[in-house]
Short mmCIF file of C-alpha atoms in Angstrom, two decimals:
data_model
loop_
_atom_site.label_atom_id
_atom_site.label_comp_id
_atom_site.label_asym_id
_atom_site.label_seq_id
_atom_site.Cartn_x
_atom_site.Cartn_y
_atom_site.Cartn_z
CA ASP A 149 16.98 3.44 5.50
CA GLN A 150 14.12 4.05 2.98
CA GLN A 151 14.32 1.47 0.27
CA VAL A 152 11.62 2.90 -1.91
CA LYS A 153 11.72 6.69 -2.46
CA GLN A 154 9.36 9.03 -4.07
CA ASN A 155 11.15 12.35 -3.87
CA SER A 156 8.28 14.49 -5.11
CA PRO A 157 5.70 14.97 -2.51
CA SER A 158 3.25 16.63 -5.11
CA LEU A 159 2.84 17.18 -8.72
CA SER A 160 0.42 19.46 -10.58
CA VAL A 161 -0.49 19.10 -14.32
CA GLN A 162 -3.04 20.37 -16.67
CA GLU A 163 -5.86 18.11 -17.99
CA GLY A 164 -4.94 16.52 -21.15
CA ARG A 165 -1.14 16.70 -20.53
CA ILE A 166 1.08 13.90 -19.42
CA SER A 167 1.84 13.21 -15.66
CA ILE A 168 5.14 11.59 -14.83
CA LEU A 169 5.49 10.23 -11.39
CA ASN A 170 8.92 8.89 -10.36
CA CYS A 171 10.16 6.31 -7.94
CA ASP A 172 13.66 5.24 -7.01
CA TYR A 173 14.68 2.11 -5.07
CA THR A 174 17.90 1.02 -3.27
CA ASN A 175 17.40 -2.67 -2.77
CA SER A 176 18.70 -4.61 -5.81
CA MET A 177 16.81 -7.66 -4.83
CA PHE A 178 13.49 -6.01 -5.60
CA ASP A 179 12.07 -7.82 -8.77
CA TYR A 180 8.41 -6.75 -8.89
CA PHE A 181 7.15 -3.25 -8.76
CA LEU A 182 3.61 -1.94 -8.35
CA TRP A 183 1.70 1.44 -8.43
CA TYR A 184 -1.28 2.05 -6.16
CA LYS A 185 -3.62 5.00 -6.30
CA LYS A 186 -5.37 6.41 -3.24
CA TYR A 187 -8.26 8.71 -2.96
CA PRO A 188 -9.01 10.44 0.38
CA ALA A 189 -10.80 8.36 2.89
CA GLU A 190 -10.43 5.19 0.78
CA GLY A 191 -7.98 2.34 0.68
CA PRO A 192 -5.26 2.17 -1.90
CA THR A 193 -6.30 0.50 -5.18
CA PHE A 194 -3.87 -1.38 -7.52
CA LEU A 195 -3.08 0.48 -10.76
CA ILE A 196 -0.30 -1.21 -12.60
CA SER A 197 2.73 -3.38 -12.03
CA ILE A 198 5.93 -4.57 -13.75
CA SER A 199 8.30 -7.45 -13.28
CA SER A 200 12.04 -6.84 -13.36
CA ILE A 201 12.33 -8.88 -16.56
CA LYS A 202 10.46 -6.21 -18.42
CA ASP A 203 11.21 -2.57 -19.11
CA LYS A 204 7.76 -1.32 -20.01
CA ASN A 205 4.10 -2.32 -19.11
CA GLU A 206 1.17 -0.45 -20.63
CA ASP A 207 -2.52 -0.44 -19.59
CA GLY A 208 -4.62 2.04 -21.35
CA ARG A 209 -3.57 5.64 -20.29
CA PHE A 210 -1.03 4.15 -17.86
CA THR A 211 2.51 3.07 -18.60
CA VAL A 212 5.13 2.07 -16.17
CA PHE A 213 8.78 2.21 -17.24
CA LEU A 214 11.56 0.34 -15.42
CA ASN A 215 15.26 1.24 -15.51
CA LYS A 216 17.03 -1.44 -13.56
CA SER A 217 20.51 -0.09 -13.91
CA ALA A 218 19.36 3.26 -12.50
CA LYS A 219 17.06 1.60 -9.94
CA HIS A 220 14.39 3.80 -11.18
CA LEU A 221 10.70 3.48 -12.36
CA SER A 222 8.19 5.91 -13.51
CA LEU A 223 4.47 6.03 -14.10
CA HIS A 224 3.16 7.98 -17.11
CA ILE A 225 -0.41 8.97 -17.37
CA VAL A 226 -1.49 10.26 -20.82
CA PRO A 227 -3.84 12.13 -21.17
CA SER A 228 -4.22 13.17 -17.49
CA GLN A 229 -7.86 13.70 -16.19
CA PRO A 230 -9.14 15.56 -13.24
CA GLY A 231 -10.32 12.10 -11.83
CA ASP A 232 -6.60 10.95 -11.87
CA SER A 233 -6.02 13.47 -8.85
CA ALA A 234 -4.98 11.17 -6.06
CA VAL A 235 -1.99 10.05 -4.04
CA TYR A 236 0.13 7.63 -5.94
CA PHE A 237 2.24 5.08 -4.19
CA CYS A 238 5.17 3.21 -5.55
CA ALA A 239 5.75 -0.26 -4.05
CA ALA A 240 8.29 -3.02 -4.42
CA ARG A 241 8.71 -6.64 -3.36
CA VAL A 242 11.44 -9.39 -3.48
CA GLY A 243 10.60 -12.63 -5.21
CA SER A 244 8.02 -14.85 -3.63
CA ASN A 245 8.11 -12.71 -0.41
CA TYR A 246 4.76 -10.98 -0.94
CA LYS A 247 5.46 -8.26 1.50
CA LEU A 248 5.43 -4.92 -0.14
CA THR A 249 7.72 -1.93 0.63
CA PHE A 250 5.98 1.40 -0.22
CA GLY A 251 7.23 4.78 -1.03
CA LYS A 252 5.86 7.82 0.79
CA GLY A 253 3.54 8.71 -2.02
CA THR A 254 3.14 11.70 -4.49
CA LEU A 255 0.02 13.80 -4.53
CA LEU A 256 -1.10 14.31 -8.14
CA THR A 257 -3.44 17.18 -8.88
CA VAL A 258 -4.83 17.45 -12.44
CA ASN A 259 -6.31 20.79 -13.13
CA PRO A 260 -9.23 21.24 -15.50
CA ILE B 110 -19.77 -7.76 -3.01
CA ALA B 111 -16.38 -9.44 -2.57
CA GLY B 112 -13.77 -7.60 -0.89
CA ILE B 113 -12.26 -6.52 2.48
CA THR B 114 -14.17 -4.99 5.40
CA GLN B 115 -12.62 -3.25 8.33
CA ALA B 116 -14.26 -2.17 11.55
CA PRO B 117 -14.63 0.13 13.13
CA THR B 118 -14.38 3.02 10.60
CA SER B 119 -13.02 5.33 13.09
CA GLN B 120 -12.28 5.31 16.82
CA ILE B 121 -11.15 7.72 19.62
CA LEU B 122 -9.29 5.76 22.37
CA ALA B 123 -7.91 6.82 25.61
CA ALA B 124 -4.19 6.02 26.10
CA GLY B 125 -3.55 2.81 27.97
CA ARG B 126 -6.79 1.18 26.68
CA ARG B 127 -6.82 -2.07 24.69
CA MET B 128 -8.26 -1.95 21.18
CA THR B 129 -8.92 -4.55 18.47
CA LEU B 130 -9.19 -3.55 14.84
CA ARG B 131 -11.13 -6.02 12.84
CA CYS B 132 -10.55 -7.10 9.26
CA THR B 133 -12.38 -9.70 7.24
CA GLN B 134 -11.97 -10.79 3.60
CA ASP B 135 -14.24 -13.00 1.50
CA MET B 136 -11.91 -13.67 -1.41
CA ARG B 137 -10.27 -16.72 0.10
CA HIS B 138 -6.94 -15.08 -0.06
CA ASN B 139 -4.06 -16.79 1.61
CA ALA B 140 -2.12 -13.83 2.69
CA MET B 141 -3.14 -10.71 4.81
CA TYR B 142 -1.50 -7.64 5.93
CA TRP B 143 -1.81 -4.63 8.36
CA TYR B 144 -0.38 -1.24 7.39
CA ARG B 145 -0.46 2.05 8.98
CA GLN B 146 -0.39 5.33 7.06
CA ASP B 147 0.90 8.45 8.51
CA LEU B 148 1.49 11.80 6.85
CA GLY B 149 4.75 12.03 5.18
CA LEU B 150 5.73 8.39 5.82
CA GLY B 151 3.55 6.53 3.44
CA LEU B 152 2.33 2.92 4.14
CA ARG B 153 4.33 0.85 6.64
CA LEU B 154 3.81 -2.87 7.26
CA ILE B 155 2.92 -3.76 10.87
CA HIS B 156 2.34 -7.51 10.63
CA TYR B 157 1.47 -10.01 7.96
CA SER B 158 0.25 -13.54 7.56
CA ASN B 159 1.13 -15.81 4.70
CA THR B 160 -1.56 -18.29 5.42
CA ALA B 161 -3.94 -19.21 8.22
CA GLY B 162 -2.19 -20.12 11.29
CA THR B 163 0.98 -18.18 10.63
CA THR B 164 1.97 -14.50 11.33
CA GLY B 165 5.22 -12.51 10.90
CA LYS B 166 6.50 -9.09 11.90
CA GLY B 167 6.63 -6.31 9.40
CA GLU B 168 8.55 -3.03 9.56
CA VAL B 169 6.87 -1.45 12.62
CA PRO B 170 5.45 -4.26 14.85
CA ASP B 171 6.14 -2.90 18.25
CA GLY B 172 2.99 -2.30 20.36
CA TYR B 173 0.74 -4.51 18.00
CA SER B 174 -0.23 -8.14 17.86
CA VAL B 175 -2.21 -10.18 15.35
CA SER B 176 -3.72 -13.66 15.02
CA ARG B 177 -4.80 -15.67 12.14
CA ALA B 178 -7.24 -18.38 13.30
CA ASN B 179 -8.85 -18.77 9.97
CA THR B 180 -8.49 -17.66 6.39
CA ASP B 181 -11.02 -14.84 6.48
CA ASP B 182 -10.15 -12.84 9.61
CA PHE B 183 -6.99 -11.02 10.63
CA PRO B 184 -7.53 -8.79 13.76
CA LEU B 185 -4.97 -6.23 14.87
CA THR B 186 -4.75 -5.62 18.70
CA LEU B 187 -3.19 -2.69 20.48
CA ALA B 188 -2.67 -4.09 24.07
CA SER B 189 -2.12 -0.65 25.60
CA ALA B 190 -2.63 2.22 23.15
CA VAL B 191 -0.26 5.20 22.98
CA PRO B 192 -0.64 8.51 21.22
CA SER B 193 1.95 7.60 18.64
CA GLN B 194 -0.39 4.76 17.49
CA THR B 195 -2.67 7.50 16.16
CA SER B 196 -2.91 6.65 12.44
CA VAL B 197 -5.01 5.29 9.74
CA TYR B 198 -4.79 1.62 9.56
CA PHE B 199 -5.36 -0.37 6.35
CA CYS B 200 -5.80 -4.11 6.15
CA ALA B 201 -5.01 -5.82 2.82
CA SER B 202 -5.04 -9.37 1.38
CA SER B 203 -3.60 -11.11 -1.53
CA PRO B 204 -3.91 -14.53 -3.15
CA GLY B 205 -0.33 -15.45 -2.01
CA THR B 206 0.59 -16.81 -5.41
CA GLY B 207 1.66 -15.66 -8.80
CA ALA B 208 1.57 -11.85 -9.49
CA ASP B 209 -0.13 -11.49 -6.19
CA THR B 210 -1.71 -8.13 -6.11
CA GLN B 211 -2.72 -6.81 -2.66
CA TYR B 212 -6.21 -5.52 -2.18
CA PHE B 213 -6.90 -3.06 0.49
CA GLY B 214 -9.81 -2.40 2.79
CA PRO B 215 -11.29 1.13 3.40
CA GLY B 216 -9.24 1.83 6.55
CA THR B 217 -9.74 2.61 10.21
CA ARG B 218 -8.91 5.96 11.53
CA LEU B 219 -7.62 5.62 15.18
CA THR B 220 -6.97 8.56 17.44
CA VAL B 221 -5.28 7.89 20.88
CA LEU B 222 -5.53 10.67 23.32
#
């Protein structure tokens, strides 16, 4: 049973427009959520996170929204840039257990 | 430069052979992790260690073993490699406290024939 789901394997957007990547989870015990970005032949890098006590966290062009009642979070990138083209992983964890559960990832392509 | 190193970068291995993937971090992080990444399956946790001297099983531990003799090193061993262990392996570490962001190494691409 997949506890963290990224149902869109890929997303393509035009440069300058908004990119919205979605993530759903089933485990109501998850209380901390993270987004990682991965370029080919590199390890994932941390992008942004949100605690379950918040519904929004913003860092520059990146904003993560959390809807706990829907068990849904999304990553917004505005404006999108070609350098944002990468695989984005959603991850979640339970409390002080630092193990992360990852989604399958979404490949974002930003076209010039 | 502080971070995580993994060795080898890539390896082709005959089935049945023993292989150890190395991982070293210099950030004095308490926790370390091993993941495998497979197409369409994302990142799956193999084993983890919350602190030196302790280890735990992740989501897909079968066929793998780990040890954590000190803070910096967290080797992953395949005792008898099988083709289904063909994957990209990522080591990660985290402080083990607070917000606890995990930092990943560059990965090892392993092919078992």
